Amino acid sequence: MIQFLFPIILGYLFGCIQTSYLIGKFKFGVDVKNQGSKNAGASNSVLLFGWKFGVFVGFIDMLKAYVPMVIIFSMYSSDSFFLASLAGGGAILGHIFPFFMNFNGGKGMSCYFGMLMGFDFLFGVTVFIIGGLLVMLTNYVAASTISVLITVPFILYFVCDVSNLNLIISISFFSCIIFIKHIENIRKIYKGTETTFWSVMKK
């Protein structure tokens, strides 16, 4: 049991490092949970502080999942993919549900990309680039996010031939959590009230 709990706790503690919240509070004197989209993540950082800070936040948030996975691989073995997925998933949980912010953080997508890079760096970067292209094509971050979350488990199983069922289930589970966090964004897209990507980038 400890073997499974340790990666989750390790990842969770990394995930609780709320980059956008800390930058907002100490750099700009702003609480990101009360401004913009009220989300402690890279997208809201772009909206509130500009794309340079948003990119920085996204990069650190990816590292929050990537680093604990590297630690798990080094502690156990290079083929401990399921344990590593628990570390990456723990980071996602920490980002979404940080204990010091009343369990109300970001939405976890940057950590998700970091988790994919932790498994296979090239694969993770490729998915990240495709996700970025989808954002530019659809004009909505949430639309790209949902597309990635739905397709990645299938790609891993059917295209990449990942036969570790526990790993697929683990990734699918954390994908579902992030998906649920984006339901409100999908509703806003349907209503035409969701902030578009290009409207933010042109500021």
Short mmCIF file of C-alpha atoms in Angstrom, two decimals:
data_model
loop_
_atom_site.label_atom_id
_atom_site.label_comp_id
_atom_site.label_asym_id
_atom_site.label_seq_id
_atom_site.Cartn_x
_atom_site.Cartn_y
_atom_site.Cartn_z
CA MET A 1 0.00 0.00 0.00
CA ILE A 2 2.84 2.40 0.88
CA GLN A 3 4.35 1.73 -2.53
CA PHE A 4 1.21 3.17 -4.12
CA LEU A 5 0.54 5.95 -1.61
CA PHE A 6 4.04 7.44 -1.70
CA PRO A 7 3.97 8.43 -5.41
CA ILE A 8 0.52 10.01 -5.01
CA ILE A 9 1.56 11.99 -1.93
CA LEU A 10 4.83 13.05 -3.54
CA GLY A 11 3.05 14.21 -6.68
CA TYR A 12 0.33 15.93 -4.65
CA LEU A 13 2.85 18.02 -2.72
CA PHE A 14 4.51 19.10 -5.96
CA GLY A 15 1.10 19.87 -7.44
CA CYS A 16 0.24 22.13 -4.52
CA ILE A 17 2.90 24.60 -5.67
CA GLN A 18 0.43 27.12 -7.09
CA THR A 19 2.57 29.12 -9.51
CA SER A 20 -0.11 31.49 -10.77
CA TYR A 21 -1.42 32.16 -7.26
CA LEU A 22 2.06 32.97 -5.95
CA ILE A 23 2.90 35.24 -8.88
CA GLY A 24 -0.44 36.98 -8.58
CA LYS A 25 -0.09 37.53 -4.86
CA PHE A 26 3.57 38.55 -4.55
CA LYS A 27 4.20 40.13 -7.97
CA PHE A 28 0.90 41.85 -8.74
CA GLY A 29 -0.99 41.82 -5.44
CA VAL A 30 -3.87 39.97 -7.10
CA ASP A 31 -5.77 36.88 -6.02
CA VAL A 32 -6.16 34.85 -9.24
CA LYS A 33 -9.11 33.02 -7.71
CA ASN A 34 -11.07 36.28 -7.66
CA GLN A 35 -9.96 37.74 -10.99
CA GLY A 36 -10.36 36.87 -14.67
CA SER A 37 -11.58 33.32 -15.13
CA LYS A 38 -10.96 32.75 -11.39
CA ASN A 39 -8.71 29.82 -12.20
CA ALA A 40 -5.25 29.23 -10.72
CA GLY A 41 -3.59 28.15 -13.94
CA ALA A 42 -1.71 29.23 -17.05
CA SER A 43 -4.77 30.37 -19.03
CA ASN A 44 -5.90 32.83 -16.38
CA SER A 45 -2.31 34.00 -15.93
CA VAL A 46 -2.22 34.95 -19.61
CA LEU A 47 -5.53 36.75 -19.19
CA LEU A 48 -4.42 38.68 -16.10
CA PHE A 49 -0.65 39.12 -16.47
CA GLY A 50 0.15 38.61 -20.16
CA TRP A 51 1.40 35.72 -22.22
CA LYS A 52 4.99 35.80 -20.89
CA PHE A 53 3.84 35.11 -17.34
CA GLY A 54 1.29 32.63 -18.66
CA VAL A 55 4.00 30.65 -20.47
CA PHE A 56 6.14 30.66 -17.33
CA VAL A 57 3.25 29.41 -15.20
CA GLY A 58 2.44 26.67 -17.72
CA PHE A 59 6.09 25.56 -17.81
CA ILE A 60 6.37 25.32 -14.02
CA ASP A 61 3.02 23.53 -13.82
CA MET A 62 4.26 20.93 -16.29
CA LEU A 63 7.38 20.42 -14.19
CA LYS A 64 5.18 19.81 -11.14
CA ALA A 65 4.10 16.51 -12.69
CA TYR A 66 7.30 15.74 -14.61
CA VAL A 67 9.74 16.02 -11.68
CA PRO A 68 8.00 13.66 -9.22
CA MET A 69 7.69 11.09 -12.02
CA VAL A 70 11.44 11.30 -12.63
CA ILE A 71 11.97 10.79 -8.90
CA ILE A 72 9.74 7.68 -8.90
CA PHE A 73 11.51 6.23 -11.94
CA SER A 74 14.87 6.76 -10.22
CA MET A 75 13.67 5.20 -6.94
CA TYR A 76 12.08 2.10 -8.42
CA SER A 77 12.90 1.25 -12.02
CA SER A 78 12.67 2.70 -15.50
CA ASP A 79 9.63 0.50 -16.24
CA SER A 80 7.58 1.57 -13.19
CA PHE A 81 5.09 3.35 -15.43
CA PHE A 82 2.05 2.74 -13.25
CA LEU A 83 3.74 4.10 -10.11
CA ALA A 84 4.98 7.06 -12.12
CA SER A 85 1.44 7.69 -13.37
CA LEU A 86 0.33 7.89 -9.74
CA ALA A 87 2.98 10.55 -9.11
CA GLY A 88 1.94 12.52 -12.19
CA GLY A 89 -1.72 12.08 -11.29
CA GLY A 90 -0.99 13.14 -7.72
CA ALA A 91 0.45 16.39 -9.10
CA ILE A 92 -2.77 16.92 -11.05
CA LEU A 93 -4.78 16.39 -7.87
CA GLY A 94 -2.53 18.78 -5.96
CA HIS A 95 -2.91 21.42 -8.64
CA ILE A 96 -6.70 21.09 -8.74
CA PHE A 97 -7.24 20.53 -5.01
CA PRO A 98 -4.45 22.33 -3.07
CA PHE A 99 -4.94 21.95 0.67
CA PHE A 100 -3.91 25.55 1.47
CA MET A 101 -6.45 27.06 -0.97
CA ASN A 102 -9.48 25.24 0.41
CA PHE A 103 -8.94 22.55 -2.25
CA ASN A 104 -9.82 25.02 -5.02
CA GLY A 105 -6.93 25.45 -7.46
CA GLY A 106 -6.52 25.17 -11.21
CA LYS A 107 -7.81 22.70 -13.78
CA GLY A 108 -4.73 20.53 -14.21
CA MET A 109 -4.08 20.52 -17.96
CA SER A 110 -0.49 21.77 -17.80
CA CYS A 111 0.25 19.06 -15.24
CA TYR A 112 -1.39 16.56 -17.60
CA PHE A 113 1.05 17.51 -20.38
CA GLY A 114 3.88 17.20 -17.87
CA MET A 115 2.67 13.73 -16.95
CA LEU A 116 2.69 12.65 -20.61
CA MET A 117 6.22 14.01 -20.99
CA GLY A 118 7.21 12.02 -17.91
CA PHE A 119 6.19 8.80 -19.68
CA ASP A 120 7.69 9.65 -23.04
CA PHE A 121 9.10 13.13 -23.55
CA LEU A 122 8.70 13.14 -27.34
CA PHE A 123 5.13 11.87 -27.10
CA GLY A 124 4.25 14.48 -24.49
CA VAL A 125 5.77 17.31 -26.51
CA THR A 126 3.96 16.10 -29.64
CA VAL A 127 0.60 16.05 -27.84
CA PHE A 128 1.36 19.50 -26.41
CA ILE A 129 2.09 20.91 -29.86
CA ILE A 130 -1.05 19.32 -31.33
CA GLY A 131 -3.04 20.73 -28.42
CA GLY A 132 -1.61 24.18 -29.12
CA LEU A 133 -2.54 23.93 -32.79
CA LEU A 134 -6.07 22.89 -31.84
CA VAL A 135 -6.34 25.94 -29.57
CA MET A 136 -5.39 28.22 -32.46
CA LEU A 137 -7.75 26.45 -34.88
CA THR A 138 -10.78 26.25 -32.59
CA ASN A 139 -10.05 29.54 -30.78
CA TYR A 140 -10.93 27.87 -27.47
CA VAL A 141 -8.53 26.36 -24.93
CA ALA A 142 -11.29 24.15 -23.50
CA ALA A 143 -12.13 22.65 -26.91
CA SER A 144 -8.49 21.65 -27.40
CA THR A 145 -8.30 20.32 -23.85
CA ILE A 146 -11.34 18.09 -24.21
CA SER A 147 -10.09 16.74 -27.55
CA VAL A 148 -6.72 15.81 -26.04
CA LEU A 149 -8.22 14.25 -22.92
CA ILE A 150 -10.55 12.03 -24.93
CA THR A 151 -8.05 10.86 -27.53
CA VAL A 152 -4.83 10.31 -25.56
CA PRO A 153 -5.91 7.10 -23.72
CA PHE A 154 -7.08 5.60 -27.02
CA ILE A 155 -3.87 6.62 -28.79
CA LEU A 156 -1.77 5.05 -26.05
CA TYR A 157 -3.70 1.79 -26.19
CA PHE A 158 -4.41 1.37 -29.91
CA VAL A 159 -1.60 3.32 -31.61
CA CYS A 160 1.30 3.21 -29.15
CA ASP A 161 0.36 -0.35 -28.14
CA VAL A 162 0.61 0.31 -24.40
CA SER A 163 -0.54 -2.98 -22.89
CA ASN A 164 -0.32 -1.94 -19.22
CA LEU A 165 -4.02 -1.82 -18.39
CA ASN A 166 -3.41 -0.25 -14.96
CA LEU A 167 -1.53 2.58 -16.64
CA ILE A 168 -4.33 3.19 -19.16
CA ILE A 169 -6.93 3.18 -16.38
CA SER A 170 -4.81 5.57 -14.32
CA ILE A 171 -4.40 8.05 -17.19
CA SER A 172 -8.09 7.75 -18.07
CA PHE A 173 -9.07 8.43 -14.45
CA PHE A 174 -7.06 11.64 -14.22
CA SER A 175 -8.28 12.62 -17.69
CA CYS A 176 -11.86 12.35 -16.42
CA ILE A 177 -11.11 14.61 -13.45
CA ILE A 178 -9.70 17.32 -15.71
CA PHE A 179 -12.61 16.81 -18.12
CA ILE A 180 -15.10 17.45 -15.30
CA LYS A 181 -13.26 20.65 -14.37
CA HIS A 182 -13.79 21.91 -17.94
CA ILE A 183 -17.52 21.20 -18.23
CA GLU A 184 -18.37 24.80 -17.30
CA ASN A 185 -16.07 26.04 -20.08
CA ILE A 186 -17.90 23.84 -22.59
CA ARG A 187 -21.19 25.34 -21.42
CA LYS A 188 -19.77 28.83 -21.94
CA ILE A 189 -18.63 27.92 -25.45
CA TYR A 190 -22.16 26.72 -26.22
CA LYS A 191 -23.60 29.97 -24.84
CA GLY A 192 -21.00 32.08 -26.65
CA THR A 193 -19.63 33.58 -23.42
CA GLU A 194 -16.30 31.75 -23.22
CA THR A 195 -13.18 33.91 -23.62
CA THR A 196 -11.53 33.16 -26.95
CA PHE A 197 -7.83 32.44 -27.36
CA TRP A 198 -7.10 35.09 -29.96
CA SER A 199 -8.92 37.83 -28.06
CA VAL A 200 -6.52 37.28 -25.17
CA MET A 201 -3.37 36.95 -27.29
CA LYS A 202 -4.10 40.24 -29.10
CA LYS A 203 -4.06 42.19 -25.84
#
